[in-house]
Coordinates of C-alpha atoms in Angstrom, one line a residue:
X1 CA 47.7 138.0 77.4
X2 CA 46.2 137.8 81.1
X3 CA 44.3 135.1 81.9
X4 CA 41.8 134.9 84.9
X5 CA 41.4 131.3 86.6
X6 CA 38.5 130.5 88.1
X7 CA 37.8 127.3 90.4
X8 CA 34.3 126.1 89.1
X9 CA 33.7 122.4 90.1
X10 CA 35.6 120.0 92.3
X11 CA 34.4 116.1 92.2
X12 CA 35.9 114.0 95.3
X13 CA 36.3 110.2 95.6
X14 CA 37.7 108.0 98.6
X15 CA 39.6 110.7 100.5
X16 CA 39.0 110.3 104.1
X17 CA 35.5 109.2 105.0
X18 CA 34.2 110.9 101.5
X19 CA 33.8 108.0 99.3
X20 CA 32.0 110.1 96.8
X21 CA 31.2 114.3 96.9
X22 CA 30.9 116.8 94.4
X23 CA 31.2 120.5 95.0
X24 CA 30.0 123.3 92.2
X25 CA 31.2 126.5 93.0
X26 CA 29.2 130.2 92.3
X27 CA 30.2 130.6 87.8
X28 CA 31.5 134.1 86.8
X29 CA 34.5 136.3 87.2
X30 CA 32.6 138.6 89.5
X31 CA 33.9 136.9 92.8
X32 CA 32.5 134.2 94.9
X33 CA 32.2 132.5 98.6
X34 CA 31.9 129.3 99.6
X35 CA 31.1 128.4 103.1
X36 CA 31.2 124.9 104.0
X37 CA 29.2 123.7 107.1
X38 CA 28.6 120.0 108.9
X39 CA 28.8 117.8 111.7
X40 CA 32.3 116.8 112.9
X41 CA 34.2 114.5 111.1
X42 CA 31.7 114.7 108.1
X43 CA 34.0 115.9 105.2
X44 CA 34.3 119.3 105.6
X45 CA 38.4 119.5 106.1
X46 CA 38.3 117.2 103.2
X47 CA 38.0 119.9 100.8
X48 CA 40.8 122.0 102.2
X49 CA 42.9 118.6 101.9
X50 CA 42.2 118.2 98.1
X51 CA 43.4 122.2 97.7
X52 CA 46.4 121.4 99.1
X53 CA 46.7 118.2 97.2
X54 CA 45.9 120.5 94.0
X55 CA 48.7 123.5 95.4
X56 CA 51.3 121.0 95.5
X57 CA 50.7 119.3 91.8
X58 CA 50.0 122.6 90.1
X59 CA 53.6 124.0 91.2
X60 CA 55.5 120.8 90.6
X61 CA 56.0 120.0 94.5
X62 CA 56.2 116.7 95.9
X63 CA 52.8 115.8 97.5
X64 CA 53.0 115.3 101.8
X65 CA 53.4 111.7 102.2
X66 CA 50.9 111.5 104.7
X67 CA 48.6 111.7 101.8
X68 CA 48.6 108.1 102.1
X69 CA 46.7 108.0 105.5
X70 CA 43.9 110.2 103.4
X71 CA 43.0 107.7 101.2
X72 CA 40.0 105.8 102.1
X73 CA 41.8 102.9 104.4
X74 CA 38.8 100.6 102.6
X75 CA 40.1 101.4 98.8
X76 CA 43.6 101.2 97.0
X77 CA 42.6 104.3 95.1
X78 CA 41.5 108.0 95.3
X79 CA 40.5 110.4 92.5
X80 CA 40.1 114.0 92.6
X81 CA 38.9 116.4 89.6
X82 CA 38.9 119.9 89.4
X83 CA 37.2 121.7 86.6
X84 CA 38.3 125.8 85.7
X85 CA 37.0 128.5 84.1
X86 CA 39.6 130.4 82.1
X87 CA 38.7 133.8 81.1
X88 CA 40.8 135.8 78.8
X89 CA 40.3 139.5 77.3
X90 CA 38.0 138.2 74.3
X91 CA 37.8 134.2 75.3
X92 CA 36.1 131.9 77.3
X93 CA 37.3 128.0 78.0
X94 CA 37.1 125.5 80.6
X95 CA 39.2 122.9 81.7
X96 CA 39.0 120.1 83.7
X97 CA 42.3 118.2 85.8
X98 CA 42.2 114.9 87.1
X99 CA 44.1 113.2 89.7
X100 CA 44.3 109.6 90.6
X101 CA 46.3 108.2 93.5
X102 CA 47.3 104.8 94.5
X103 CA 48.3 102.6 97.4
X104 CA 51.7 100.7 95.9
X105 CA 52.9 98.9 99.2
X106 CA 53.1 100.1 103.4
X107 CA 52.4 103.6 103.5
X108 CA 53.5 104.4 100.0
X109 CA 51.7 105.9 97.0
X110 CA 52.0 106.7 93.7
X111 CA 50.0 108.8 91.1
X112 CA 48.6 106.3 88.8
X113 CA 46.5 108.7 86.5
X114 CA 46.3 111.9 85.9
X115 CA 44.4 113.9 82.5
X116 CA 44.4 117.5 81.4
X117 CA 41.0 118.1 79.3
X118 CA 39.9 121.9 77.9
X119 CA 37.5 123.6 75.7
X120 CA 36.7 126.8 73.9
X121 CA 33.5 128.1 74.9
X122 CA 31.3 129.8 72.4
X123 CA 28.7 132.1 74.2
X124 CA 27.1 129.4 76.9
X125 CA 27.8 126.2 74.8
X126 CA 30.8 124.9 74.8
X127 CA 32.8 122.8 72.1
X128 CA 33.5 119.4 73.3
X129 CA 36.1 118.8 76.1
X130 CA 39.5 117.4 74.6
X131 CA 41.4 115.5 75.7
X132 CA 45.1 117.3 75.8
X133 CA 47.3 114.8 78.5
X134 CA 46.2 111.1 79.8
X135 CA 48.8 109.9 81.6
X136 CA 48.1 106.2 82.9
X137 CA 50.9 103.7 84.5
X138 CA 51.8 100.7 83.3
X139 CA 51.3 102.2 79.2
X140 CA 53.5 101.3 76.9
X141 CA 53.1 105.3 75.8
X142 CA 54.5 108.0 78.5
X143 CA 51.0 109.5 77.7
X144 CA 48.0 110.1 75.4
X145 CA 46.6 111.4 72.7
X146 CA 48.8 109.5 70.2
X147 CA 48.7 112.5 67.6
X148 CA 50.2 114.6 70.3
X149 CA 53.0 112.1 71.9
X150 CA 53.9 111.1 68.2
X151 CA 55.9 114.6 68.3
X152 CA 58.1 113.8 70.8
X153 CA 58.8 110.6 70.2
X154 CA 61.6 110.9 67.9
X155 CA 63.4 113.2 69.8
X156 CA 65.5 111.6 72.5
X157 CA 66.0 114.5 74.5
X158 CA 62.3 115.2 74.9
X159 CA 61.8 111.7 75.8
X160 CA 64.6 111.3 78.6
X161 CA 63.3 114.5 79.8
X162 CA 59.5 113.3 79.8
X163 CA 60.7 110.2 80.9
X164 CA 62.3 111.5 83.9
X165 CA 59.4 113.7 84.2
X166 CA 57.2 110.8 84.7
X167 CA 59.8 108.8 87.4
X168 CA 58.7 111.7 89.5
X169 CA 55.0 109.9 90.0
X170 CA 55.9 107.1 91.7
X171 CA 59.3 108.1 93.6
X172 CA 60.3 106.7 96.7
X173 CA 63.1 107.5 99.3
X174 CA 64.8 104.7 100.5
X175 CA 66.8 105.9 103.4
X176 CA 64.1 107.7 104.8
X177 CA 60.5 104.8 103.8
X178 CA 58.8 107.7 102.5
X179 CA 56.6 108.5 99.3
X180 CA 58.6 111.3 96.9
X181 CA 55.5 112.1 94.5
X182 CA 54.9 114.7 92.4
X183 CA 53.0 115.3 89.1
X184 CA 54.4 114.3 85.5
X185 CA 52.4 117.1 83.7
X186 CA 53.4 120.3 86.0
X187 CA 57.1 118.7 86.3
X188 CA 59.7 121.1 85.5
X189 CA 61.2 118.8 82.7
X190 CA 57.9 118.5 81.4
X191 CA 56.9 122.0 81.2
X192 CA 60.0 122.3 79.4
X193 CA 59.3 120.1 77.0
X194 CA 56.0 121.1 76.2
X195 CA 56.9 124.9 76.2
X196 CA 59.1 124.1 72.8
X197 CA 56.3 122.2 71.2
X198 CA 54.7 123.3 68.1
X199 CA 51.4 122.9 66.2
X200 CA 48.3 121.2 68.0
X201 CA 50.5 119.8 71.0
X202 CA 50.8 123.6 71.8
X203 CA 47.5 123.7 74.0
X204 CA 49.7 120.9 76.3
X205 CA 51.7 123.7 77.4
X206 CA 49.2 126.8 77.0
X207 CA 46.4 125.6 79.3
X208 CA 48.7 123.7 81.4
X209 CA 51.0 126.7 82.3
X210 CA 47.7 129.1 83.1
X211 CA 46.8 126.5 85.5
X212 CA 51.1 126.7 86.7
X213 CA 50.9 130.2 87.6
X214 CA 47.5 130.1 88.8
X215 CA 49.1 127.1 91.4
X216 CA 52.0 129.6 92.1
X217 CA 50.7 132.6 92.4
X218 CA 47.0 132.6 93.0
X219 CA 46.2 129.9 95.0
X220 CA 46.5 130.2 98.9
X221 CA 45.8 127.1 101.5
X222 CA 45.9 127.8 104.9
X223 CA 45.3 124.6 107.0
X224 CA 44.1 124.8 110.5
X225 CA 47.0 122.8 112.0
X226 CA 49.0 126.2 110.7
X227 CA 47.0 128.2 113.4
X228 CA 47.8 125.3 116.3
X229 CA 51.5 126.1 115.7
X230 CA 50.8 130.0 115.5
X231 CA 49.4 129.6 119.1
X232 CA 52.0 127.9 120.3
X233 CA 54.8 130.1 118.8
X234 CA 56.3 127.5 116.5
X235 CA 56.1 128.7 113.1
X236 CA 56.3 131.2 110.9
X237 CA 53.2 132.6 108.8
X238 CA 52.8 133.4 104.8
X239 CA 52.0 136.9 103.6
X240 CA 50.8 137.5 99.9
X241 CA 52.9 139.5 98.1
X242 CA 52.5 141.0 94.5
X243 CA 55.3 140.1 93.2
X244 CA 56.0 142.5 89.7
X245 CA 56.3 139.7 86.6
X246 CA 59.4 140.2 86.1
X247 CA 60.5 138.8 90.0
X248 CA 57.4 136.2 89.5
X249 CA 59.5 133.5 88.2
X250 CA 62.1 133.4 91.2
X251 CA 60.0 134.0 94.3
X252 CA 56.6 132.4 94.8
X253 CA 56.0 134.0 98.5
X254 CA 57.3 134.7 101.9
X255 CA 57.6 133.5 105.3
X256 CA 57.6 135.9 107.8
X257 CA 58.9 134.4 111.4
X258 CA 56.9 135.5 114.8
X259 CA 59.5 134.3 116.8
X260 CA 62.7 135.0 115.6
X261 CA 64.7 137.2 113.4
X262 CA 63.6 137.5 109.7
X263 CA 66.6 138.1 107.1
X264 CA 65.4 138.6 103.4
X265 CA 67.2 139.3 100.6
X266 CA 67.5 143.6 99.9
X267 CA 66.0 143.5 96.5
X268 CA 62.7 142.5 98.1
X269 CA 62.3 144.7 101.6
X270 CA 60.5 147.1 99.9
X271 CA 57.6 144.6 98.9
X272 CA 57.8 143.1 102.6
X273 CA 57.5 146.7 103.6
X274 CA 54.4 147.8 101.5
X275 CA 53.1 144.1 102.5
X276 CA 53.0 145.4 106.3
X277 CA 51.3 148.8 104.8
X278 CA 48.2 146.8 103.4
X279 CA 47.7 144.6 106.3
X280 CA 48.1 147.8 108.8
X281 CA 45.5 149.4 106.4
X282 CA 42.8 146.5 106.8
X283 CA 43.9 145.4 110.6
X284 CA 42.9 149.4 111.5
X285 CA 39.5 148.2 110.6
X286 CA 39.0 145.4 112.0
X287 CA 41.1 145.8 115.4
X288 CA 41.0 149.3 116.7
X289 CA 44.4 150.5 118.1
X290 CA 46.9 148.2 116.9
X291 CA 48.8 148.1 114.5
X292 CA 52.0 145.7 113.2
X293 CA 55.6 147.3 112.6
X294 CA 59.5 146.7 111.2
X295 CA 61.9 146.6 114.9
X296 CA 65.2 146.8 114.3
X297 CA 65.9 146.8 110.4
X298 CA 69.3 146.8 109.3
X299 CA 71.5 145.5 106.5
X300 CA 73.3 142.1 107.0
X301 CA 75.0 139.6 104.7
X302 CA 73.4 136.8 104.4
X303 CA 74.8 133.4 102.7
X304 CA 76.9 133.0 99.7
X305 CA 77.5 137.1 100.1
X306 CA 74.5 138.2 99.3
X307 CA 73.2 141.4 100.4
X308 CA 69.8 141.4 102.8
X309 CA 67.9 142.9 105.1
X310 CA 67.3 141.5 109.2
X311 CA 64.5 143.2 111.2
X312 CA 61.9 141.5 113.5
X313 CA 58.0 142.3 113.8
X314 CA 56.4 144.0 116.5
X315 CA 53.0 144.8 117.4
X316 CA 52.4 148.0 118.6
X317 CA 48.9 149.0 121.1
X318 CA 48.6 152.7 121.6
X319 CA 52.4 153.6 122.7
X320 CA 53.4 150.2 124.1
X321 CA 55.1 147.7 121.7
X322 CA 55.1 144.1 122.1
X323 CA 56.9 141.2 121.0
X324 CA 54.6 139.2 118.1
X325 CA 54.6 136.1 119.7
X326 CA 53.2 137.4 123.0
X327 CA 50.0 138.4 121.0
X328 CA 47.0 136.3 121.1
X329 CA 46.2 133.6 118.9
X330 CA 43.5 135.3 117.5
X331 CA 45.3 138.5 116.8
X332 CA 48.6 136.3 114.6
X333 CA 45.9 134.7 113.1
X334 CA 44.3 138.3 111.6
X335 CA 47.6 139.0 110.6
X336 CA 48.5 136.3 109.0
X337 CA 45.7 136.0 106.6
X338 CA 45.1 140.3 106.3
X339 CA 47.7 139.9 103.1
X340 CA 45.4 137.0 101.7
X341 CA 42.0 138.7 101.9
X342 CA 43.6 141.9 100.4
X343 CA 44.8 139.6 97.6
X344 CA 41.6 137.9 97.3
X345 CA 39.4 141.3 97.6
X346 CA 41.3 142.9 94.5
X347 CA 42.6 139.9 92.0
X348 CA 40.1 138.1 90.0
X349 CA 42.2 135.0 89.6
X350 CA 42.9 134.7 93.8
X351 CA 41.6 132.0 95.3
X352 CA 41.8 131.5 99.5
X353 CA 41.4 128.5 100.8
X354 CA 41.3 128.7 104.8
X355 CA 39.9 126.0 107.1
X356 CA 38.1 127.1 110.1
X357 CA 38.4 130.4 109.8
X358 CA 36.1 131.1 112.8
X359 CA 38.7 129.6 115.3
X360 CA 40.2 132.6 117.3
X361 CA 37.6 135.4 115.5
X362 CA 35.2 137.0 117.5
X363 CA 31.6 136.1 115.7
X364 CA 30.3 139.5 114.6
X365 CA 33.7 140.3 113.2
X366 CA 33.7 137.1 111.1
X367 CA 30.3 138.1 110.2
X368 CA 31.1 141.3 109.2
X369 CA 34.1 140.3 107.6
X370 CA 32.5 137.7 104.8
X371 CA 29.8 140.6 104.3
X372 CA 32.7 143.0 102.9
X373 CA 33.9 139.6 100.8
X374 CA 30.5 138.5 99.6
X375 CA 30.0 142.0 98.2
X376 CA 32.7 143.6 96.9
X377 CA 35.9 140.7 96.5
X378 CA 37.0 140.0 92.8
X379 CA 38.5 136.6 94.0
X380 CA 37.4 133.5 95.7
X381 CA 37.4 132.9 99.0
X382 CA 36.5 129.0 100.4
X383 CA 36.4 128.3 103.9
X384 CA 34.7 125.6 106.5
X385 CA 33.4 127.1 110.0
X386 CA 31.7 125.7 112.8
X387 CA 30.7 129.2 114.1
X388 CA 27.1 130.1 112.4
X389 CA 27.4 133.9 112.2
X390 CA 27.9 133.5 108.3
X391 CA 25.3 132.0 107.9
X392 CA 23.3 135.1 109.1
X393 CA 25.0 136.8 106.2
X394 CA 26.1 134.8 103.3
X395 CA 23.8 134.6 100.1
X396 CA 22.4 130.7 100.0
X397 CA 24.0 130.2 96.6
X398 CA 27.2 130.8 98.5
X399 CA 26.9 127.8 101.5
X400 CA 27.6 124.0 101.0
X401 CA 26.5 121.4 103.5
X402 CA 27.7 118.2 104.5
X403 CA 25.6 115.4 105.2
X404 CA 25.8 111.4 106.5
X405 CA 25.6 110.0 103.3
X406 CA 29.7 109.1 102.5
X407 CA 28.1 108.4 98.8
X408 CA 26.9 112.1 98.4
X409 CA 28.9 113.9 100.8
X410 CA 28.0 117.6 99.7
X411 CA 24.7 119.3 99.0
X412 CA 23.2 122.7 98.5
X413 CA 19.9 123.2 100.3
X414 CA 16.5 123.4 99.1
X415 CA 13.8 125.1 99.7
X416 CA 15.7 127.8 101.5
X417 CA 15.2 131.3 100.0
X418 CA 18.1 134.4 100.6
X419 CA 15.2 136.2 102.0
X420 CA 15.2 133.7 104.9
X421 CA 17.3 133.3 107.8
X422 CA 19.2 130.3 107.0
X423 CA 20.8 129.8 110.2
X424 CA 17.3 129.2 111.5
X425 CA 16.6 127.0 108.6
X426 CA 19.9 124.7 108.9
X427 CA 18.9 124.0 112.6
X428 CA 15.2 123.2 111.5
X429 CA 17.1 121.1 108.6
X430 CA 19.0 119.4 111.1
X431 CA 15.8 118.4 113.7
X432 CA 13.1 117.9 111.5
X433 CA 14.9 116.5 107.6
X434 CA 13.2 118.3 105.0
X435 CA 16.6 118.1 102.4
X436 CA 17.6 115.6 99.8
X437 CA 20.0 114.1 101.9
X438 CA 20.7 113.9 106.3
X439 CA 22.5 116.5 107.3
X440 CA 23.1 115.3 110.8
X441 CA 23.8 112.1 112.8
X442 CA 21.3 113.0 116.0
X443 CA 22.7 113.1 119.4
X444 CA 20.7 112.1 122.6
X445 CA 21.3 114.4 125.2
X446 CA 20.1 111.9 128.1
X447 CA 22.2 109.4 126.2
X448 CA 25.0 111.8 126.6
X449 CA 24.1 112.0 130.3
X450 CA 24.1 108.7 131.1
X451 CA 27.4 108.0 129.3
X452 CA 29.0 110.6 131.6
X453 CA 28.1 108.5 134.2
X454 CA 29.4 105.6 133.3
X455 CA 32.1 106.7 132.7
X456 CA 32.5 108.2 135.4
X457 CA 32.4 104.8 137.8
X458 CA 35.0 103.7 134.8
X459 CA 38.0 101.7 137.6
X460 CA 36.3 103.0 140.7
X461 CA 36.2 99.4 142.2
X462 CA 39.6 98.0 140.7

């Protein structure tokens, strides 16, 4: 059975300058937007930070180690939860995945807790939340409940494999001073473990291998320091691909190079190929007159023998074709995330996660562009902006705000209706209060003035 994943709630503590924030995203399988606005340096990337911390534990990968310089430099720990809405053909359930770092010498970290809870839902109550996986160091048990560890615990292989499993939380690489962590729970030798159990212990494995291939397959990041190196020419940029099922388990996505020469194996060209086809299809729309295609494809060997495919990517205005990386920033950065909104427009389960996504787009495009979204998308689409245009056009269920208070980082607004501009009524917000929390430290402008003067005489006289 097909299982639909939905992001519901995400509850923040010491990341950054967040000490404490909680975020509760639009309910429902019907498709939602969340637009997340503040002052500068007021917790807005934050989010995107904890859906990349959540990308790299749901697919088993080793967490960045500069994760350490994220935790709040006043605490030795950070938590993150994330709570899900599961929808199946007949069923309902929720569950709820916690994540608990912590500070184990000079720039090093390890994951020091981390619990798996889930319920059935009957109608609009629930049953009560469960607890399936409690995994805390320093336990004489690998993990908790009892009842469902007592089924691996006389079986040695299980237990090297868990306990290997569990090393993987607190790894560290010698040669290189660097953190190696990754989660016990969506560990490889974990999953395998749990994949064999029987009885009760099954939901281990069930709820915790939706949530997998949800990670995998459904879940896109796309940090803003990605669209710095696509200015620059220095990297390459991820397309969404529908993958069928039965290529799902060997291929997660692709890279596709701006800059230099792309080789992919010959088994998949033909999904690169219909991957250029949708975002030709979408880019038509949104850029008159341009258009992206294959230069050059031919067949090469690549490694170990193996047959593939080498062509570049060309952009192509009217009759003149041009080299990708001579485009604008603006224009790689449509393309690169065109295979992502298609994904997140048609697939209930997609959720894009993309952090300033007005940098580089002109305004009334971006506006234009969330309008389509808000309406019509099956998926989830999260994003922080500076640029206000959405707010012109986004639903007030659909916006988040940020505010001074590091102790409740993240509120809705009151007393705004959808039938009001709400541009109009965030500036008003921001000069006159009128919200349950500050939504802006004020700035002087004469103070400003007079602090470009001083500066100004800064070693005049030395």
């Amino acid at each position: 059975m097909q299982y639909a994943v939905r992001l519901v709630s995400m509850e923040i503590e010491n990341i950054k300058n967040v000490r404490h924030g909680r975020l509760d995203f639009a309910k429902g399988m019907k498709g939602s937007i969340l637009g997340i606005y503040g002052q500068n340096g007021s917790g807005k990337t934050v989010v995107v930070d904890c859906m990349v911390l959540l990308k790299c534990l749901l697919s088993g990968r080793q967490i960045p180690p500069h994760f350490y310089h994220y935790m709040n430099a006043l605490t030795e720990s950070a938590r993150v939860s994330y709570g899900f809405q599961i929808c199946g053909d007949t069923d309902e359930m929720y569950a709820e995945y916690e994540i608990e770092l912590l500070k184990n010498g000079e720039y090093s970290f390890c994951i020091s807790g981390e619990k798996l809870r889930a319920r059935e839902m009957a109608g609009k109550k629930g049953t009560r939340l469960n607890s399936l996986f409690d995994y805390h160091k320093g336990e004489k048990e690998l993990f908790r409940p009892l009842k469902y560890y007592a089924r691996f615990e006389k079986d040695m292989d299980s237990m090297v494999a868990l306990g290997i499993a569990q090393q993987a939380t607190e790894d560290f690489d010698e040669e290189k001073h660097l953190p190696r962590v990754s989660s016990f729970l969506f560990a490889k030798k974990a999953q395998d473990v749990f994949k064999k159990t029987k009885g009760d212990a099954e939901k281990i494995y069930f709820f915790s291998h939706i949530l997998q291939k949800y990670g995998f397959y459904d879940l896109a990041v796309i940090e803003n320091t990605h669209y710095g190196l696509l200015a620059l020419n220095l990297d390459a940029f991820p397309v969404n691909v529908d993958w069928p099922d039965r290529m799902k388990p060997d291929i997660t996505g692709i890279m596709l190079k701006l800059t230099d020469i792309n080789i992919v194996p010959k088994e998949i060209f033909s999904y690169v190929e219909n991957t250029i086809k949708q975002i030709n299809i979408v880019m038509k729309t949104l850029v008159p007159d341009i258009r992206i295609e294959i230069y050059n494809a031919f067949e090469k060997l690549m490694e170990k023998g193996k047959d593939g495919i080498q062509f570049e990517i060309i952009t192509v205005h009217g009759k003149a074709r041009i080299p990708l990386m001579y485009e604008s920033a603006g224009i790689k950065k449509l393309i690169s995330i065109c295979s992502n909104l298609v994904a997140c427009y048609n697939r209930e389960s997609y959720c894009l996660v993309v952090d300033e996504l007005d940098s580089g787009i002109y305004e009334y495009l971006l506006g234009e562009c969330l309008e389509v979204m808000q309406e019509k998308a099956k998926g989830q689409l999260i994003f922080t902006s500076h640029n206000l245009r959405p707010l012109e056009v986004l639903r007030n269920e659909f916006l988040i705000y940020t505010t001074v208070n590091p102790d409740n980082r993240y509120i809705k607004s009151s007393y705004i209706k959808n039938t009001q501009n709400t541009r109009l009524s965030y500036l008003r917000s921001i000069k006159l209060g009128g919200q349950k929390e500050k939504l802006y430290n004020e700035t002087n402008i004469y103070e400003m003035e007079l602090a470009m003067r001083r500066a100004g005489k800064v070693g005049i006289h030395d």
